[in-house]
mmCIF file of C-alpha atoms in Angstrom:
data_model
loop_
_atom_site.group_PDB
_atom_site.id
_atom_site.type_symbol
_atom_site.label_atom_id
_atom_site.label_comp_id
_atom_site.label_asym_id
_atom_site.label_seq_id
_atom_site.Cartn_x
_atom_site.Cartn_y
_atom_site.Cartn_z
ATOM 1 C CA PRO A 418 120.218 -13.386 -129.402
ATOM 2 C CA ASP A 419 121.317 -10.055 -130.908
ATOM 3 C CA GLU A 420 123.865 -11.803 -133.104
ATOM 4 C CA ALA A 421 121.333 -14.437 -134.148
ATOM 5 C CA ILE A 422 118.780 -11.753 -135.006
ATOM 6 C CA ALA A 423 121.334 -9.959 -137.171
ATOM 7 C CA GLN A 424 122.249 -13.194 -138.954
ATOM 8 C CA TYR A 425 118.623 -14.107 -139.682
ATOM 9 C CA ARG A 426 117.884 -10.600 -140.959
ATOM 10 C CA GLN A 427 120.918 -10.798 -143.224
ATOM 11 C CA ALA A 428 119.766 -14.172 -144.533
ATOM 12 C CA LEU A 429 116.318 -12.724 -145.260
ATOM 13 C CA GLN A 430 117.814 -9.784 -147.142
ATOM 14 C CA LEU A 431 119.502 -12.278 -149.426
ATOM 15 C CA LYS A 432 116.455 -14.537 -149.650
ATOM 16 C CA PRO A 433 113.161 -12.998 -148.419
ATOM 17 C CA THR A 434 111.331 -16.302 -148.972
ATOM 18 C CA PHE A 435 113.621 -18.218 -146.558
ATOM 19 C CA VAL A 436 110.792 -19.685 -144.479
ATOM 20 C CA GLU A 437 112.896 -21.224 -141.712
ATOM 21 C CA ALA A 438 114.756 -17.947 -141.218
ATOM 22 C CA HIS A 439 111.449 -16.145 -140.563
ATOM 23 C CA ASN A 440 110.510 -18.783 -137.979
ATOM 24 C CA ASN A 441 113.895 -18.752 -136.281
ATOM 25 C CA LEU A 442 114.057 -14.957 -136.307
ATOM 26 C CA GLY A 443 110.703 -15.052 -134.541
ATOM 27 C CA LEU A 444 112.144 -17.373 -131.899
ATOM 28 C CA ALA A 445 115.115 -15.081 -131.345
ATOM 29 C CA LEU A 446 112.865 -12.028 -131.030
ATOM 30 C CA ALA A 447 110.541 -13.866 -128.640
ATOM 31 C CA SER A 448 113.502 -14.748 -126.422
ATOM 32 C CA GLN A 449 113.988 -10.993 -125.938
ATOM 33 C CA GLY A 450 110.318 -10.445 -125.139
ATOM 34 C CA ARG A 451 109.673 -8.744 -128.484
ATOM 35 C CA LEU A 452 106.425 -10.637 -128.986
ATOM 36 C CA ASP A 453 104.766 -8.411 -131.587
ATOM 37 C CA GLU A 454 107.817 -8.631 -133.840
ATOM 38 C CA ALA A 455 108.081 -12.381 -133.256
ATOM 39 C CA ILE A 456 104.413 -12.909 -134.102
ATOM 40 C CA ALA A 457 104.871 -10.953 -137.334
ATOM 41 C CA GLN A 458 107.751 -13.242 -138.343
ATOM 42 C CA TYR A 459 105.761 -16.414 -137.639
ATOM 43 C CA ARG A 460 102.880 -15.044 -139.720
ATOM 44 C CA GLN A 461 105.308 -14.281 -142.544
ATOM 45 C CA ALA A 462 106.624 -17.847 -142.399
ATOM 46 C CA LEU A 463 103.069 -19.182 -142.620
ATOM 47 C CA GLN A 464 102.231 -16.956 -145.587
ATOM 48 C CA LEU A 465 105.158 -18.545 -147.385
ATOM 49 C CA ASN A 466 104.372 -22.077 -146.206
ATOM 50 C CA PRO A 467 100.835 -22.626 -144.845
ATOM 51 C CA ARG A 468 101.774 -26.187 -143.807
ATOM 52 C CA TYR A 469 104.686 -25.207 -141.552
ATOM 53 C CA VAL A 470 103.700 -26.938 -138.292
ATOM 54 C CA GLU A 471 106.430 -25.424 -136.098
ATOM 55 C CA ALA A 472 105.446 -21.903 -137.145
ATOM 56 C CA TYR A 473 101.800 -22.497 -136.163
ATOM 57 C CA ASP A 474 103.003 -23.806 -132.800
ATOM 58 C CA ASN A 475 105.343 -20.880 -132.275
ATOM 59 C CA LEU A 476 102.706 -18.384 -133.383
ATOM 60 C CA GLY A 477 100.325 -19.910 -130.864
ATOM 61 C CA THR A 478 102.987 -19.670 -128.171
ATOM 62 C CA GLY A 479 103.608 -16.009 -128.942
ATOM 63 C CA LEU A 480 99.895 -15.231 -128.904
ATOM 64 C CA ALA A 481 99.427 -17.128 -125.628
ATOM 65 C CA SER A 482 102.307 -15.214 -124.063
ATOM 66 C CA ALA A 483 100.618 -12.001 -125.217
ATOM 67 C CA GLY A 484 97.377 -13.082 -123.536
ATOM 68 C CA LYS A 485 95.528 -13.740 -126.811
ATOM 69 C CA LEU A 486 94.362 -17.193 -125.775
ATOM 70 C CA ASP A 487 91.498 -17.762 -128.216
ATOM 71 C CA GLU A 488 93.712 -17.040 -131.201
ATOM 72 C CA ALA A 489 96.520 -19.103 -129.683
ATOM 73 C CA ILE A 490 94.196 -22.084 -129.311
ATOM 74 C CA SER A 491 93.215 -21.730 -132.967
ATOM 75 C CA GLN A 492 96.877 -21.843 -134.032
ATOM 76 C CA PHE A 493 97.667 -24.892 -131.894
ATOM 77 C CA ARG A 494 94.648 -26.702 -133.351
ATOM 78 C CA GLN A 495 95.864 -25.814 -136.843
ATOM 79 C CA ALA A 496 99.262 -27.328 -136.010
ATOM 80 C CA LEU A 497 97.529 -30.494 -134.798
ATOM 81 C CA GLN A 498 95.433 -30.741 -137.957
ATOM 82 C CA LEU A 499 98.678 -30.923 -139.909
ATOM 83 C CA LYS A 500 100.535 -33.079 -137.379
ATOM 84 C CA PRO A 501 98.108 -34.832 -135.000
ATOM 85 C CA ASP A 502 100.881 -36.494 -132.997
ATOM 86 C CA SER A 503 102.860 -33.303 -132.243
ATOM 87 C CA PRO A 504 103.639 -33.481 -128.498
ATOM 88 C CA GLU A 505 104.647 -29.816 -128.406
ATOM 89 C CA ALA A 506 101.362 -28.646 -129.933
ATOM 90 C CA HIS A 507 99.315 -30.836 -127.562
ATOM 91 C CA ASN A 508 101.301 -29.499 -124.606
ATOM 92 C CA ASN A 509 100.900 -25.883 -125.646
ATOM 93 C CA LEU A 510 97.207 -26.279 -126.435
ATOM 94 C CA GLY A 511 96.804 -27.767 -122.961
ATOM 95 C CA ILE A 512 98.426 -24.705 -121.402
ATOM 96 C CA ALA A 513 96.171 -22.294 -123.280
ATOM 97 C CA LEU A 514 93.097 -24.285 -122.235
ATOM 98 C CA ALA A 515 94.268 -24.430 -118.608
ATOM 99 C CA SER A 516 94.808 -20.681 -118.678
ATOM 100 C CA GLN A 517 91.125 -20.335 -119.577
ATOM 101 C CA GLY A 518 90.153 -22.607 -116.677
ATOM 102 C CA ARG A 519 89.288 -25.498 -119.013
ATOM 103 C CA LEU A 520 91.180 -28.018 -116.889
ATOM 104 C CA ASP A 521 89.539 -31.226 -118.115
ATOM 105 C CA GLU A 522 90.355 -30.363 -121.724
ATOM 106 C CA ALA A 523 93.874 -29.361 -120.687
ATOM 107 C CA VAL A 524 94.457 -32.685 -118.930
ATOM 108 C CA THR A 525 93.403 -34.508 -122.103
ATOM 109 C CA GLN A 526 95.916 -32.537 -124.180
ATOM 110 C CA PHE A 527 98.798 -33.149 -121.770
ATOM 111 C CA ARG A 528 98.023 -36.879 -121.786
ATOM 112 C CA LEU A 529 98.040 -36.872 -125.597
ATOM 113 C CA ALA A 530 101.445 -35.165 -125.565
ATOM 114 C CA LEU A 531 102.779 -37.885 -123.264
ATOM 115 C CA GLN A 532 101.384 -40.694 -125.419
ATOM 116 C CA THR A 533 103.708 -39.581 -128.197
ATOM 117 C CA LYS A 534 106.614 -38.478 -125.997
ATOM 118 C CA PRO A 535 106.587 -40.361 -122.658
ATOM 119 C CA ALA A 536 109.776 -38.678 -121.390
ATOM 120 C CA PHE A 537 108.378 -35.161 -121.971
ATOM 121 C CA ALA A 538 109.210 -33.629 -118.570
ATOM 122 C CA GLU A 539 107.411 -30.351 -119.268
ATOM 123 C CA ALA A 540 104.174 -32.143 -120.161
ATOM 124 C CA HIS A 541 104.411 -34.289 -117.002
ATOM 125 C CA ASN A 542 104.824 -31.118 -114.939
ATOM 126 C CA ASN A 543 101.997 -29.317 -116.729
ATOM 127 C CA LEU A 544 99.715 -32.327 -116.290
ATOM 128 C CA ALA A 545 100.603 -32.385 -112.592
ATOM 129 C CA MET A 546 99.733 -28.691 -112.229
ATOM 130 C CA ALA A 547 96.386 -29.157 -113.970
ATOM 131 C CA LEU A 548 95.569 -32.198 -111.831
ATOM 132 C CA GLN A 549 96.597 -30.294 -108.716
ATOM 133 C CA SER A 550 94.353 -27.381 -109.659
ATOM 134 C CA ARG A 551 91.549 -29.900 -110.187
ATOM 135 C CA GLY A 552 92.163 -31.493 -106.772
ATOM 136 C CA ASN A 553 93.617 -34.810 -108.005
ATOM 137 C CA LEU A 554 96.579 -34.625 -105.642
ATOM 138 C CA GLU A 555 97.728 -38.256 -105.599
ATOM 139 C CA GLU A 556 98.008 -38.368 -109.366
ATOM 140 C CA ALA A 557 99.558 -34.898 -109.410
ATOM 141 C CA ILE A 558 102.389 -36.084 -107.148
ATOM 142 C CA LYS A 559 103.011 -39.072 -109.435
ATOM 143 C CA CYS A 560 103.219 -36.772 -112.453
ATOM 144 C CA TYR A 561 105.585 -34.389 -110.682
ATOM 145 C CA ARG A 562 107.792 -37.375 -109.847
ATOM 146 C CA GLN A 563 107.778 -38.419 -113.502
ATOM 147 C CA ALA A 564 108.855 -34.906 -114.466
ATOM 148 C CA LEU A 565 111.713 -35.127 -111.956
ATOM 149 C CA LYS A 566 112.703 -38.550 -113.239
ATOM 150 C CA ASN A 567 113.172 -37.075 -116.702
ATOM 151 C CA LYS A 568 114.649 -33.757 -115.521
ATOM 152 C CA PRO A 569 116.243 -34.364 -112.090
ATOM 153 C CA ASP A 570 117.420 -30.818 -111.293
ATOM 154 C CA TRP A 571 114.244 -29.008 -112.290
ATOM 155 C CA PRO A 572 112.872 -26.880 -109.419
ATOM 156 C CA ALA A 573 109.253 -26.729 -110.665
ATOM 157 C CA PRO A 574 108.216 -30.328 -109.879
ATOM 158 C CA MET A 575 110.139 -30.244 -106.590
ATOM 159 C CA ASN A 576 108.107 -27.181 -105.666
ATOM 160 C CA GLY A 577 104.846 -28.834 -106.698
ATOM 161 C CA ILE A 578 105.391 -31.946 -104.590
ATOM 162 C CA ALA A 579 106.604 -29.935 -101.594
ATOM 163 C CA TRP A 580 103.528 -27.678 -101.693
ATOM 164 C CA ILE A 581 101.101 -30.598 -101.702
ATOM 165 C CA LEU A 582 102.897 -32.410 -98.874
ATOM 166 C CA ALA A 583 103.200 -29.281 -96.742
ATOM 167 C CA THR A 584 99.598 -28.171 -97.128
ATOM 168 C CA HIS A 585 97.869 -31.558 -96.887
ATOM 169 C CA SER A 586 99.612 -33.188 -93.934
ATOM 170 C CA ASP A 587 96.284 -34.640 -92.782
ATOM 171 C CA SER A 588 96.289 -36.776 -95.942
ATOM 172 C CA TYR A 589 99.992 -37.538 -96.230
ATOM 173 C CA GLY A 590 101.043 -37.783 -92.589
ATOM 174 C CA PRO A 591 104.215 -36.299 -91.101
ATOM 175 C CA THR A 592 105.978 -35.503 -94.377
ATOM 176 C CA GLY A 593 107.370 -32.138 -93.294
ATOM 177 C CA ASN A 594 111.015 -33.141 -93.583
ATOM 178 C CA VAL A 595 110.525 -34.630 -97.063
ATOM 179 C CA ALA A 596 108.771 -31.457 -98.165
ATOM 180 C CA VAL A 597 111.500 -29.285 -96.638
ATOM 181 C CA GLY A 598 114.208 -31.224 -98.480
ATOM 182 C CA LEU A 599 112.496 -30.760 -101.837
ATOM 183 C CA ALA A 600 111.711 -27.090 -101.270
ATOM 184 C CA GLU A 601 115.213 -26.297 -100.016
ATOM 185 C CA ARG A 602 116.716 -27.926 -103.095
ATOM 186 C CA ALA A 603 114.366 -25.953 -105.357
ATOM 187 C CA ALA A 604 115.291 -22.742 -103.533
ATOM 188 C CA GLU A 605 119.006 -23.480 -103.882
ATOM 189 C CA LEU A 606 118.636 -24.118 -107.601
ATOM 190 C CA THR A 607 116.844 -20.783 -108.040
ATOM 191 C CA GLN A 608 119.215 -18.921 -105.684
ATOM 192 C CA TYR A 609 116.349 -18.066 -103.305
ATOM 193 C CA ARG A 610 114.989 -15.570 -105.842
ATOM 194 C CA GLU A 611 111.673 -17.121 -106.913
ATOM 195 C CA LEU A 612 108.558 -16.013 -105.096
ATOM 196 C CA GLU A 613 106.528 -19.211 -105.479
ATOM 197 C CA ILE A 614 109.388 -21.393 -104.290
ATOM 198 C CA LEU A 615 110.049 -19.255 -101.206
ATOM 199 C CA ASP A 616 106.319 -19.308 -100.455
ATOM 200 C CA THR A 617 106.392 -23.098 -100.631
ATOM 201 C CA LEU A 618 109.579 -23.313 -98.574
ATOM 202 C CA ALA A 619 107.945 -21.285 -95.800
ATOM 203 C CA ALA A 620 104.945 -23.633 -95.812
ATOM 204 C CA THR A 621 107.225 -26.678 -95.553
ATOM 205 C CA TYR A 622 109.102 -25.197 -92.593
ATOM 206 C CA ALA A 623 105.777 -24.643 -90.844
ATOM 207 C CA ALA A 624 104.687 -28.208 -91.608
ATOM 208 C CA ALA A 625 107.922 -29.421 -90.000
ATOM 209 C CA GLY A 626 107.300 -27.267 -86.921
ATOM 210 C CA ARG A 627 110.105 -24.834 -87.750
ATOM 211 C CA PHE A 628 108.026 -21.690 -87.399
ATOM 212 C CA GLU A 629 110.879 -19.228 -86.998
ATOM 213 C CA ARG A 630 112.331 -20.319 -90.338
ATOM 214 C CA ALA A 631 108.829 -20.279 -91.832
ATOM 215 C CA THR A 632 108.411 -16.675 -90.713
ATOM 216 C CA THR A 633 111.720 -15.388 -92.069
ATOM 217 C CA THR A 634 111.232 -17.239 -95.360
ATOM 218 C CA ALA A 635 107.698 -15.911 -95.777
ATOM 219 C CA GLN A 636 109.020 -12.412 -95.114
ATOM 220 C CA ALA A 637 111.535 -12.892 -97.931
ATOM 221 C CA ALA A 638 108.729 -14.067 -100.229
ATOM 222 C CA LEU A 639 106.653 -11.053 -99.220
ATOM 223 C CA SER A 640 109.526 -8.730 -100.112
ATOM 224 C CA LEU A 641 109.702 -10.263 -103.598
ATOM 225 C CA ALA A 642 105.935 -9.983 -104.077
ATOM 226 C CA SER A 643 105.922 -6.358 -102.942
ATOM 227 C CA ALA A 644 108.883 -5.436 -105.140
ATOM 228 C CA ALA A 645 107.104 -6.969 -108.139
ATOM 229 C CA LYS A 646 103.882 -5.123 -107.201
ATOM 230 C CA LEU A 647 101.982 -8.421 -106.983
ATOM 231 C CA ASP A 648 99.446 -7.113 -104.496
ATOM 232 C CA ARG A 649 97.165 -10.156 -104.402
ATOM 233 C CA ARG A 650 100.064 -12.523 -103.859
ATOM 234 C CA ALA A 651 101.504 -10.219 -101.205
ATOM 235 C CA ASN A 652 98.198 -10.277 -99.328
ATOM 236 C CA GLU A 653 98.091 -14.087 -99.485
ATOM 237 C CA ILE A 654 101.586 -14.290 -98.042
ATOM 238 C CA ARG A 655 100.710 -11.805 -95.285
ATOM 239 C CA ARG A 656 97.857 -14.089 -94.202
ATOM 240 C CA ARG A 657 100.218 -17.058 -94.145
ATOM 241 C CA LEU A 658 102.870 -15.106 -92.294
ATOM 242 C CA LYS A 659 100.336 -14.309 -89.577
ATOM 243 C CA LEU A 660 99.677 -18.041 -89.138
ATOM 244 C CA TYR A 661 103.360 -18.905 -88.915
ATOM 245 C CA LYS A 662 103.889 -16.246 -86.245
ATOM 246 C CA GLN A 663 101.088 -17.924 -84.282
ATOM 247 C CA GLY A 664 102.777 -21.310 -84.607
ATOM 248 C CA LYS A 665 100.190 -22.657 -87.047
ATOM 249 C CA THR A 666 100.664 -24.666 -90.220
ATOM 250 C CA LEU A 667 99.018 -23.785 -93.494
ATOM 251 C CA SER A 668 95.545 -25.296 -93.581
ATOM 252 C CA ARG A 669 93.807 -26.371 -96.734
ATOM 253 C CA THR A 670 91.496 -23.371 -96.629
ATOM 254 C CA LEU A 671 94.423 -20.957 -96.793
ATOM 255 C CA ALA A 672 96.554 -23.165 -99.012
ATOM 256 C CA ARG A 673 94.505 -22.693 -102.149
ATOM 257 C CA TYR A 674 96.836 -23.356 -105.011
ATOM 258 C CA ALA A 675 97.462 -19.837 -106.263
ATOM 259 C CA ASP A 676 96.774 -18.848 -109.845
ATOM 260 C CA ARG A 677 100.069 -20.218 -111.061
ATOM 261 C CA ASN A 678 99.138 -20.793 -114.673
ATOM 262 C CA GLU A 679 102.073 -18.570 -115.593
ATOM 263 C CA ASN A 680 104.252 -21.469 -114.436
ATOM 264 C CA PHE A 681 102.975 -23.836 -117.119
ATOM 265 C CA VAL A 682 105.806 -24.578 -119.512
ATOM 266 C CA LEU A 683 105.315 -23.683 -123.168
ATOM 267 C CA VAL A 684 107.621 -25.531 -125.547
ATOM 268 C CA LEU A 685 108.781 -23.861 -128.736
ATOM 269 C CA GLY A 686 109.229 -25.640 -132.030
ATOM 270 C CA THR A 687 112.421 -25.209 -134.047
ATOM 271 C CA ASP A 688 113.186 -26.246 -137.548
#
């Protein structure tokens, strides 16, 4: 990224009106977490070309990442005015709406993204998460499976399916081993370093009756939550850990799908 940033800055010194360079410099800055600088570059690109769809989408993504959801939604809608069939803009608008709790509107946007781009794994996964948050679990599982079909080694949909199976065994029967297999694979792919996946893995072990493994895995998840100073998540995991130590599975009442909107997948536009 540092080299790319230097190259784009050099290009802009030679030609300050190089619209694509402003957009791509913004992308490079965003990849380093330098959101304010990235947003400024996207705005510069749009001053030079007010019909630059990718820059509206990227500006919206930067604003959403900065927590400025209302303004992000406005930018995504502007992108869709110019390009109504943009799957990326529909997907990203859906994420911003979901982050505001507007799940029905979000579901509509994810479906529109998939109408144009049926193999859009990220939109399938985002749709699944929104449906899951809304309680439509059967359809959520189908959407997670579609995401996996298009992106077979992606941990996120594995985690989503495993969580539903592990925490709703009364609906899906004895699926503990299936859930364990998915969660273990997701944990392997993320090197056992992702909090949400370890939390899910612990729940799947409990669903399969492997309470000792559930306990040690939940303790690992708790360590990650504590290190990241995620107090609410740490308290949730402590409650689950207490159940596992008592030889109990995770019931629906304690398996509320955590506020995982940060796991929705924004998709950047490039020129």
